[in-house]
Amino acid sequence: SEDEPGAIFRCHSEKFCPGGPPGSCAEGREVESVACFNCEKGKKELNDGTCEACGAGDYWLLFVIGLGVVITVVALYQFLIMERGKQPTQFLIVILGLTQMLTVFQMLAVVGRFEIDWREPFSSMLVIMDIVSFDLEMLNFGCAAAMGPVVIFLTRCLLLPVVALITLLVHLFYTLVRREKRWH
């Protein structure tokens, strides 16, 4: 940084730190962040390492994803309630298959991190796999809140517990509604 020219950090990517005097970062990056990691507030990262202003579509994407998670949890919960008395083996087979597919997708996302110039259509498939590997940078969460590397890591780790908490809240709401119907 300009204030501490003796403090040296290795850049996450050469695109973030184009070189030059201390405190110079790629366009739209925070000079105060360690190794130019963060974009300025209200900006999202581009492939070339610079940051541009977030558009309305970026905020809508976050809203749709959040709403989709809640709707999916509610729909699965309702399906499980309806299937409670029936034989659940077919449903378990489908769930096991989906979890194995998720594991394969996450492994392919790791392969996509290698510095290899993949050809189409495999390169496009690897981009899609980033979503499954909880690549939050791809979803532009930085538009909603400034997220440093520690916050990104914690968000990835807490994503599934948050979904479990949403499931618990859906169950509690369902239980309360069912009890209210019994009283009336």
JSON list of C-alpha atoms in Angstrom, two decimals:
[
{"chain": "A", "resi": 1, "resn": "SER", "atom": "CA", "xyz": [0.00, 0.00, 0.00]},
{"chain": "A", "resi": 2, "resn": "GLU", "atom": "CA", "xyz": [1.02, 3.61, -0.31]},
{"chain": "A", "resi": 3, "resn": "ASP", "atom": "CA", "xyz": [1.08, 4.03, 3.49]},
{"chain": "A", "resi": 4, "resn": "GLU", "atom": "CA", "xyz": [3.27, 0.96, 4.07]},
{"chain": "A", "resi": 5, "resn": "PRO", "atom": "CA", "xyz": [5.49, 0.43, 1.03]},
{"chain": "A", "resi": 6, "resn": "GLY", "atom": "CA", "xyz": [7.46, -2.25, 2.90]},
{"chain": "A", "resi": 7, "resn": "ALA", "atom": "CA", "xyz": [4.38, -4.48, 3.43]},
{"chain": "A", "resi": 8, "resn": "ILE", "atom": "CA", "xyz": [4.31, -6.85, 0.47]},
{"chain": "A", "resi": 9, "resn": "PHE", "atom": "CA", "xyz": [1.48, -9.24, -0.36]},
{"chain": "A", "resi": 10, "resn": "ARG", "atom": "CA", "xyz": [1.26, -11.70, -3.21]},
{"chain": "A", "resi": 11, "resn": "CYS", "atom": "CA", "xyz": [-1.63, -10.92, -5.56]},
{"chain": "A", "resi": 12, "resn": "HIS", "atom": "CA", "xyz": [-4.43, -13.45, -5.88]},
{"chain": "A", "resi": 13, "resn": "SER", "atom": "CA", "xyz": [-4.23, -12.86, -9.61]},
{"chain": "A", "resi": 14, "resn": "GLU", "atom": "CA", "xyz": [-1.86, -10.82, -11.76]},
{"chain": "A", "resi": 15, "resn": "LYS", "atom": "CA", "xyz": [-4.96, -9.19, -13.23]},
{"chain": "A", "resi": 16, "resn": "PHE", "atom": "CA", "xyz": [-5.72, -7.54, -9.87]},
{"chain": "A", "resi": 17, "resn": "CYS", "atom": "CA", "xyz": [-2.28, -5.92, -9.56]},
{"chain": "A", "resi": 18, "resn": "PRO", "atom": "CA", "xyz": [-1.07, -4.61, -12.90]},
{"chain": "A", "resi": 19, "resn": "GLY", "atom": "CA", "xyz": [2.16, -3.27, -11.39]},
{"chain": "A", "resi": 20, "resn": "GLY", "atom": "CA", "xyz": [3.41, 0.24, -10.84]},
{"chain": "A", "resi": 21, "resn": "PRO", "atom": "CA", "xyz": [3.88, 2.34, -7.73]},
{"chain": "A", "resi": 22, "resn": "PRO", "atom": "CA", "xyz": [2.63, 1.05, -4.35]},
{"chain": "A", "resi": 23, "resn": "GLY", "atom": "CA", "xyz": [-1.14, 1.29, -4.05]},
{"chain": "A", "resi": 24, "resn": "SER", "atom": "CA", "xyz": [-1.93, 0.80, -7.73]},
{"chain": "A", "resi": 25, "resn": "CYS", "atom": "CA", "xyz": [-4.65, -1.73, -8.52]},
{"chain": "A", "resi": 26, "resn": "ALA", "atom": "CA", "xyz": [-6.66, -2.66, -11.57]},
{"chain": "A", "resi": 27, "resn": "GLU", "atom": "CA", "xyz": [-9.52, -0.34, -12.48]},
{"chain": "A", "resi": 28, "resn": "GLY", "atom": "CA", "xyz": [-12.39, -0.45, -9.96]},
{"chain": "A", "resi": 29, "resn": "ARG", "atom": "CA", "xyz": [-10.44, -2.34, -7.26]},
{"chain": "A", "resi": 30, "resn": "GLU", "atom": "CA", "xyz": [-10.05, -1.12, -3.68]},
{"chain": "A", "resi": 31, "resn": "VAL", "atom": "CA", "xyz": [-6.54, 0.18, -3.07]},
{"chain": "A", "resi": 32, "resn": "GLU", "atom": "CA", "xyz": [-6.99, -0.36, 0.68]},
{"chain": "A", "resi": 33, "resn": "SER", "atom": "CA", "xyz": [-7.79, -4.08, 0.36]},
{"chain": "A", "resi": 34, "resn": "VAL", "atom": "CA", "xyz": [-5.00, -6.60, 0.78]},
{"chain": "A", "resi": 35, "resn": "ALA", "atom": "CA", "xyz": [-3.40, -7.36, -2.60]},
{"chain": "A", "resi": 36, "resn": "CYS", "atom": "CA", "xyz": [-6.19, -5.47, -4.42]},
{"chain": "A", "resi": 37, "resn": "PHE", "atom": "CA", "xyz": [-8.57, -8.39, -3.69]},
{"chain": "A", "resi": 38, "resn": "ASN", "atom": "CA", "xyz": [-11.85, -6.50, -3.27]},
{"chain": "A", "resi": 39, "resn": "CYS", "atom": "CA", "xyz": [-13.80, -4.54, -5.84]},
{"chain": "A", "resi": 40, "resn": "GLU", "atom": "CA", "xyz": [-14.99, -1.09, -4.85]},
{"chain": "A", "resi": 41, "resn": "LYS", "atom": "CA", "xyz": [-18.43, -0.96, -3.25]},
{"chain": "A", "resi": 42, "resn": "GLY", "atom": "CA", "xyz": [-21.23, -1.50, -5.76]},
{"chain": "A", "resi": 43, "resn": "LYS", "atom": "CA", "xyz": [-18.94, -3.05, -8.37]},
{"chain": "A", "resi": 44, "resn": "LYS", "atom": "CA", "xyz": [-18.51, -6.61, -9.63]},
{"chain": "A", "resi": 45, "resn": "GLU", "atom": "CA", "xyz": [-15.44, -8.45, -10.88]},
{"chain": "A", "resi": 46, "resn": "LEU", "atom": "CA", "xyz": [-14.89, -9.00, -14.59]},
{"chain": "A", "resi": 47, "resn": "ASN", "atom": "CA", "xyz": [-12.78, -11.72, -16.24]},
{"chain": "A", "resi": 48, "resn": "ASP", "atom": "CA", "xyz": [-9.97, -9.27, -17.03]},
{"chain": "A", "resi": 49, "resn": "GLY", "atom": "CA", "xyz": [-9.46, -8.46, -13.32]},
{"chain": "A", "resi": 50, "resn": "THR", "atom": "CA", "xyz": [-11.09, -5.03, -13.41]},
{"chain": "A", "resi": 51, "resn": "CYS", "atom": "CA", "xyz": [-14.39, -4.19, -11.72]},
{"chain": "A", "resi": 52, "resn": "GLU", "atom": "CA", "xyz": [-17.47, -2.53, -13.20]},
{"chain": "A", "resi": 53, "resn": "ALA", "atom": "CA", "xyz": [-20.63, -1.10, -11.67]},
{"chain": "A", "resi": 54, "resn": "CYS", "atom": "CA", "xyz": [-23.34, -3.61, -10.81]},
{"chain": "A", "resi": 55, "resn": "GLY", "atom": "CA", "xyz": [-26.47, -3.50, -12.90]},
{"chain": "A", "resi": 56, "resn": "ALA", "atom": "CA", "xyz": [-30.10, -4.18, -11.96]},
{"chain": "A", "resi": 57, "resn": "GLY", "atom": "CA", "xyz": [-29.78, -7.70, -13.39]},
{"chain": "A", "resi": 58, "resn": "ASP", "atom": "CA", "xyz": [-27.13, -8.57, -10.80]},
{"chain": "A", "resi": 59, "resn": "TYR", "atom": "CA", "xyz": [-29.46, -7.71, -7.94]},
{"chain": "A", "resi": 60, "resn": "TRP", "atom": "CA", "xyz": [-32.35, -9.59, -9.56]},
{"chain": "A", "resi": 61, "resn": "LEU", "atom": "CA", "xyz": [-30.16, -12.68, -9.92]},
{"chain": "A", "resi": 62, "resn": "LEU", "atom": "CA", "xyz": [-29.45, -12.67, -6.18]},
{"chain": "A", "resi": 63, "resn": "PHE", "atom": "CA", "xyz": [-33.14, -12.22, -5.40]},
{"chain": "A", "resi": 64, "resn": "VAL", "atom": "CA", "xyz": [-34.19, -15.03, -7.76]},
{"chain": "A", "resi": 65, "resn": "ILE", "atom": "CA", "xyz": [-31.57, -17.42, -6.34]},
{"chain": "A", "resi": 66, "resn": "GLY", "atom": "CA", "xyz": [-32.65, -16.69, -2.74]},
{"chain": "A", "resi": 67, "resn": "LEU", "atom": "CA", "xyz": [-36.32, -17.09, -3.62]},
{"chain": "A", "resi": 68, "resn": "GLY", "atom": "CA", "xyz": [-35.54, -20.28, -5.57]},
{"chain": "A", "resi": 69, "resn": "VAL", "atom": "CA", "xyz": [-33.79, -21.82, -2.55]},
{"chain": "A", "resi": 70, "resn": "VAL", "atom": "CA", "xyz": [-36.76, -21.09, -0.29]},
{"chain": "A", "resi": 71, "resn": "ILE", "atom": "CA", "xyz": [-39.31, -22.38, -2.82]},
{"chain": "A", "resi": 72, "resn": "THR", "atom": "CA", "xyz": [-37.27, -25.55, -3.41]},
{"chain": "A", "resi": 73, "resn": "VAL", "atom": "CA", "xyz": [-37.04, -26.27, 0.32]},
{"chain": "A", "resi": 74, "resn": "VAL", "atom": "CA", "xyz": [-40.79, -25.72, 0.79]},
{"chain": "A", "resi": 75, "resn": "ALA", "atom": "CA", "xyz": [-41.64, -27.90, -2.23]},
{"chain": "A", "resi": 76, "resn": "LEU", "atom": "CA", "xyz": [-39.37, -30.73, -1.07]},
{"chain": "A", "resi": 77, "resn": "TYR", "atom": "CA", "xyz": [-40.83, -30.51, 2.42]},
{"chain": "A", "resi": 78, "resn": "GLN", "atom": "CA", "xyz": [-44.37, -30.72, 1.06]},
{"chain": "A", "resi": 79, "resn": "PHE", "atom": "CA", "xyz": [-43.41, -33.67, -1.13]},
{"chain": "A", "resi": 80, "resn": "LEU", "atom": "CA", "xyz": [-41.91, -35.50, 1.85]},
{"chain": "A", "resi": 81, "resn": "ILE", "atom": "CA", "xyz": [-45.04, -34.86, 3.95]},
{"chain": "A", "resi": 82, "resn": "MET", "atom": "CA", "xyz": [-47.25, -36.28, 1.17]},
{"chain": "A", "resi": 83, "resn": "GLU", "atom": "CA", "xyz": [-45.00, -39.34, 0.70]},
{"chain": "A", "resi": 84, "resn": "ARG", "atom": "CA", "xyz": [-44.74, -40.14, 4.42]},
{"chain": "A", "resi": 85, "resn": "GLY", "atom": "CA", "xyz": [-47.10, -43.12, 4.35]},
{"chain": "A", "resi": 86, "resn": "LYS", "atom": "CA", "xyz": [-45.86, -44.54, 1.06]},
{"chain": "A", "resi": 87, "resn": "GLN", "atom": "CA", "xyz": [-42.78, -46.63, 0.33]},
{"chain": "A", "resi": 88, "resn": "PRO", "atom": "CA", "xyz": [-39.89, -44.11, 0.13]},
{"chain": "A", "resi": 89, "resn": "THR", "atom": "CA", "xyz": [-37.41, -46.32, -1.75]},
{"chain": "A", "resi": 90, "resn": "GLN", "atom": "CA", "xyz": [-37.86, -44.64, -5.15]},
{"chain": "A", "resi": 91, "resn": "PHE", "atom": "CA", "xyz": [-37.38, -41.22, -3.62]},
{"chain": "A", "resi": 92, "resn": "LEU", "atom": "CA", "xyz": [-34.25, -42.38, -1.78]},
{"chain": "A", "resi": 93, "resn": "ILE", "atom": "CA", "xyz": [-32.79, -43.77, -5.00]},
{"chain": "A", "resi": 94, "resn": "VAL", "atom": "CA", "xyz": [-33.38, -40.43, -6.73]},
{"chain": "A", "resi": 95, "resn": "ILE", "atom": "CA", "xyz": [-31.79, -38.51, -3.83]},
{"chain": "A", "resi": 96, "resn": "LEU", "atom": "CA", "xyz": [-28.75, -40.82, -3.81]},
{"chain": "A", "resi": 97, "resn": "GLY", "atom": "CA", "xyz": [-28.34, -40.38, -7.57]},
{"chain": "A", "resi": 98, "resn": "LEU", "atom": "CA", "xyz": [-28.57, -36.60, -7.28]},
{"chain": "A", "resi": 99, "resn": "THR", "atom": "CA", "xyz": [-25.97, -36.47, -4.50]},
{"chain": "A", "resi": 100, "resn": "GLN", "atom": "CA", "xyz": [-23.58, -38.59, -6.57]},
{"chain": "A", "resi": 101, "resn": "MET", "atom": "CA", "xyz": [-24.16, -36.27, -9.53]},
{"chain": "A", "resi": 102, "resn": "LEU", "atom": "CA", "xyz": [-23.46, -33.26, -7.30]},
{"chain": "A", "resi": 103, "resn": "THR", "atom": "CA", "xyz": [-20.17, -34.86, -6.22]},
{"chain": "A", "resi": 104, "resn": "VAL", "atom": "CA", "xyz": [-19.13, -35.40, -9.86]},
{"chain": "A", "resi": 105, "resn": "PHE", "atom": "CA", "xyz": [-20.04, -31.79, -10.70]},
{"chain": "A", "resi": 106, "resn": "GLN", "atom": "CA", "xyz": [-17.92, -30.50, -7.83]},
{"chain": "A", "resi": 107, "resn": "MET", "atom": "CA", "xyz": [-14.96, -32.63, -8.96]},
{"chain": "A", "resi": 108, "resn": "LEU", "atom": "CA", "xyz": [-15.33, -31.23, -12.48]},
{"chain": "A", "resi": 109, "resn": "ALA", "atom": "CA", "xyz": [-15.36, -27.71, -10.99]},
{"chain": "A", "resi": 110, "resn": "VAL", "atom": "CA", "xyz": [-12.00, -28.49, -9.37]},
{"chain": "A", "resi": 111, "resn": "VAL", "atom": "CA", "xyz": [-10.67, -29.67, -12.74]},
{"chain": "A", "resi": 112, "resn": "GLY", "atom": "CA", "xyz": [-11.87, -26.36, -14.20]},
{"chain": "A", "resi": 113, "resn": "ARG", "atom": "CA", "xyz": [-9.56, -24.49, -11.79]},
{"chain": "A", "resi": 114, "resn": "PHE", "atom": "CA", "xyz": [-6.48, -25.92, -13.52]},
{"chain": "A", "resi": 115, "resn": "GLU", "atom": "CA", "xyz": [-4.67, -23.43, -15.73]},
{"chain": "A", "resi": 116, "resn": "ILE", "atom": "CA", "xyz": [-5.49, -25.31, -18.93]},
{"chain": "A", "resi": 117, "resn": "ASP", "atom": "CA", "xyz": [-7.08, -23.82, -22.02]},
{"chain": "A", "resi": 118, "resn": "TRP", "atom": "CA", "xyz": [-10.02, -26.23, -22.40]},
{"chain": "A", "resi": 119, "resn": "ARG", "atom": "CA", "xyz": [-11.87, -26.45, -25.71]},
{"chain": "A", "resi": 120, "resn": "GLU", "atom": "CA", "xyz": [-15.60, -26.11, -26.24]},
{"chain": "A", "resi": 121, "resn": "PRO", "atom": "CA", "xyz": [-18.03, -27.54, -25.15]},
{"chain": "A", "resi": 122, "resn": "PHE", "atom": "CA", "xyz": [-16.01, -28.74, -22.14]},
{"chain": "A", "resi": 123, "resn": "SER", "atom": "CA", "xyz": [-14.97, -25.19, -21.15]},
{"chain": "A", "resi": 124, "resn": "SER", "atom": "CA", "xyz": [-18.62, -24.03, -21.06]},
{"chain": "A", "resi": 125, "resn": "MET", "atom": "CA", "xyz": [-19.55, -27.08, -19.02]},
{"chain": "A", "resi": 126, "resn": "LEU", "atom": "CA", "xyz": [-16.82, -26.23, -16.50]},
{"chain": "A", "resi": 127, "resn": "VAL", "atom": "CA", "xyz": [-18.22, -22.71, -16.11]},
{"chain": "A", "resi": 128, "resn": "ILE", "atom": "CA", "xyz": [-21.62, -24.20, -15.28]},
{"chain": "A", "resi": 129, "resn": "MET", "atom": "CA", "xyz": [-19.96, -26.50, -12.74]},
{"chain": "A", "resi": 130, "resn": "ASP", "atom": "CA", "xyz": [-18.67, -23.44, -10.85]},
{"chain": "A", "resi": 131, "resn": "ILE", "atom": "CA", "xyz": [-22.24, -22.77, -9.71]},
{"chain": "A", "resi": 132, "resn": "VAL", "atom": "CA", "xyz": [-22.47, -26.23, -8.13]},
{"chain": "A", "resi": 133, "resn": "SER", "atom": "CA", "xyz": [-19.15, -25.72, -6.33]},
{"chain": "A", "resi": 134, "resn": "PHE", "atom": "CA", "xyz": [-20.65, -22.70, -4.51]},
{"chain": "A", "resi": 135, "resn": "ASP", "atom": "CA", "xyz": [-18.50, -20.19, -6.44]},
{"chain": "A", "resi": 136, "resn": "LEU", "atom": "CA", "xyz": [-20.04, -17.09, -4.92]},
{"chain": "A", "resi": 137, "resn": "GLU", "atom": "CA", "xyz": [-17.89, -14.73, -6.97]},
{"chain": "A", "resi": 138, "resn": "MET", "atom": "CA", "xyz": [-19.64, -16.00, -10.09]},
{"chain": "A", "resi": 139, "resn": "LEU", "atom": "CA", "xyz": [-23.03, -15.03, -8.65]},
{"chain": "A", "resi": 140, "resn": "ASN", "atom": "CA", "xyz": [-21.88, -11.44, -7.95]},
{"chain": "A", "resi": 141, "resn": "PHE", "atom": "CA", "xyz": [-22.65, -11.43, -4.23]},
{"chain": "A", "resi": 142, "resn": "GLY", "atom": "CA", "xyz": [-20.20, -8.52, -4.07]},
{"chain": "A", "resi": 143, "resn": "CYS", "atom": "CA", "xyz": [-22.96, -6.34, -5.49]},
{"chain": "A", "resi": 144, "resn": "ALA", "atom": "CA", "xyz": [-25.07, -6.85, -2.36]},
{"chain": "A", "resi": 145, "resn": "ALA", "atom": "CA", "xyz": [-22.26, -6.74, 0.23]},
{"chain": "A", "resi": 146, "resn": "ALA", "atom": "CA", "xyz": [-18.51, -6.29, 0.29]},
{"chain": "A", "resi": 147, "resn": "MET", "atom": "CA", "xyz": [-17.01, -9.74, 0.69]},
{"chain": "A", "resi": 148, "resn": "GLY", "atom": "CA", "xyz": [-13.35, -10.31, 1.43]},
{"chain": "A", "resi": 149, "resn": "PRO", "atom": "CA", "xyz": [-11.70, -13.72, 1.23]},
{"chain": "A", "resi": 150, "resn": "VAL", "atom": "CA", "xyz": [-12.59, -14.64, 4.83]},
{"chain": "A", "resi": 151, "resn": "VAL", "atom": "CA", "xyz": [-16.27, -13.76, 4.36]},
{"chain": "A", "resi": 152, "resn": "ILE", "atom": "CA", "xyz": [-16.37, -15.71, 1.08]},
{"chain": "A", "resi": 153, "resn": "PHE", "atom": "CA", "xyz": [-14.90, -18.76, 2.81]},
{"chain": "A", "resi": 154, "resn": "LEU", "atom": "CA", "xyz": [-17.33, -18.51, 5.74]},
{"chain": "A", "resi": 155, "resn": "THR", "atom": "CA", "xyz": [-20.28, -18.09, 3.37]},
{"chain": "A", "resi": 156, "resn": "ARG", "atom": "CA", "xyz": [-19.29, -21.21, 1.45]},
{"chain": "A", "resi": 157, "resn": "CYS", "atom": "CA", "xyz": [-18.97, -23.15, 4.70]},
{"chain": "A", "resi": 158, "resn": "LEU", "atom": "CA", "xyz": [-22.27, -21.88, 6.13]},
{"chain": "A", "resi": 159, "resn": "LEU", "atom": "CA", "xyz": [-24.35, -22.21, 2.96]},
{"chain": "A", "resi": 160, "resn": "LEU", "atom": "CA", "xyz": [-25.66, -25.71, 3.71]},
{"chain": "A", "resi": 161, "resn": "PRO", "atom": "CA", "xyz": [-26.32, -25.00, 7.42]},
{"chain": "A", "resi": 162, "resn": "VAL", "atom": "CA", "xyz": [-28.36, -21.95, 6.34]},
{"chain": "A", "resi": 163, "resn": "VAL", "atom": "CA", "xyz": [-30.41, -24.15, 4.00]},
{"chain": "A", "resi": 164, "resn": "ALA", "atom": "CA", "xyz": [-30.90, -26.56, 6.92]},
{"chain": "A", "resi": 165, "resn": "LEU", "atom": "CA", "xyz": [-32.04, -23.63, 9.08]},
{"chain": "A", "resi": 166, "resn": "ILE", "atom": "CA", "xyz": [-34.54, -22.60, 6.38]},
{"chain": "A", "resi": 167, "resn": "THR", "atom": "CA", "xyz": [-35.82, -26.19, 6.36]},
{"chain": "A", "resi": 168, "resn": "LEU", "atom": "CA", "xyz": [-36.22, -26.07, 10.14]},
{"chain": "A", "resi": 169, "resn": "LEU", "atom": "CA", "xyz": [-38.15, -22.79, 9.91]},
{"chain": "A", "resi": 170, "resn": "VAL", "atom": "CA", "xyz": [-40.43, -24.27, 7.22]},
{"chain": "A", "resi": 171, "resn": "HIS", "atom": "CA", "xyz": [-41.08, -27.27, 9.49]},
{"chain": "A", "resi": 172, "resn": "LEU", "atom": "CA", "xyz": [-41.84, -25.05, 12.49]},
{"chain": "A", "resi": 173, "resn": "PHE", "atom": "CA", "xyz": [-44.19, -22.92, 10.41]},
{"chain": "A", "resi": 174, "resn": "TYR", "atom": "CA", "xyz": [-45.94, -26.02, 9.06]},
{"chain": "A", "resi": 175, "resn": "THR", "atom": "CA", "xyz": [-46.30, -27.42, 12.60]},
{"chain": "A", "resi": 176, "resn": "LEU", "atom": "CA", "xyz": [-47.76, -24.15, 13.92]},
{"chain": "A", "resi": 177, "resn": "VAL", "atom": "CA", "xyz": [-50.26, -23.92, 11.05]},
{"chain": "A", "resi": 178, "resn": "ARG", "atom": "CA", "xyz": [-51.33, -27.52, 11.61]},
{"chain": "A", "resi": 179, "resn": "ARG", "atom": "CA", "xyz": [-51.86, -26.90, 15.33]},
{"chain": "A", "resi": 180, "resn": "GLU", "atom": "CA", "xyz": [-53.92, -23.78, 14.61]},
{"chain": "A", "resi": 181, "resn": "LYS", "atom": "CA", "xyz": [-56.20, -25.79, 12.31]},
{"chain": "A", "resi": 182, "resn": "ARG", "atom": "CA", "xyz": [-56.78, -28.33, 15.08]},
{"chain": "A", "resi": 183, "resn": "TRP", "atom": "CA", "xyz": [-57.92, -25.63, 17.54]},
{"chain": "A", "resi": 184, "resn": "HIS", "atom": "CA", "xyz": [-60.48, -24.20, 15.13]}
]
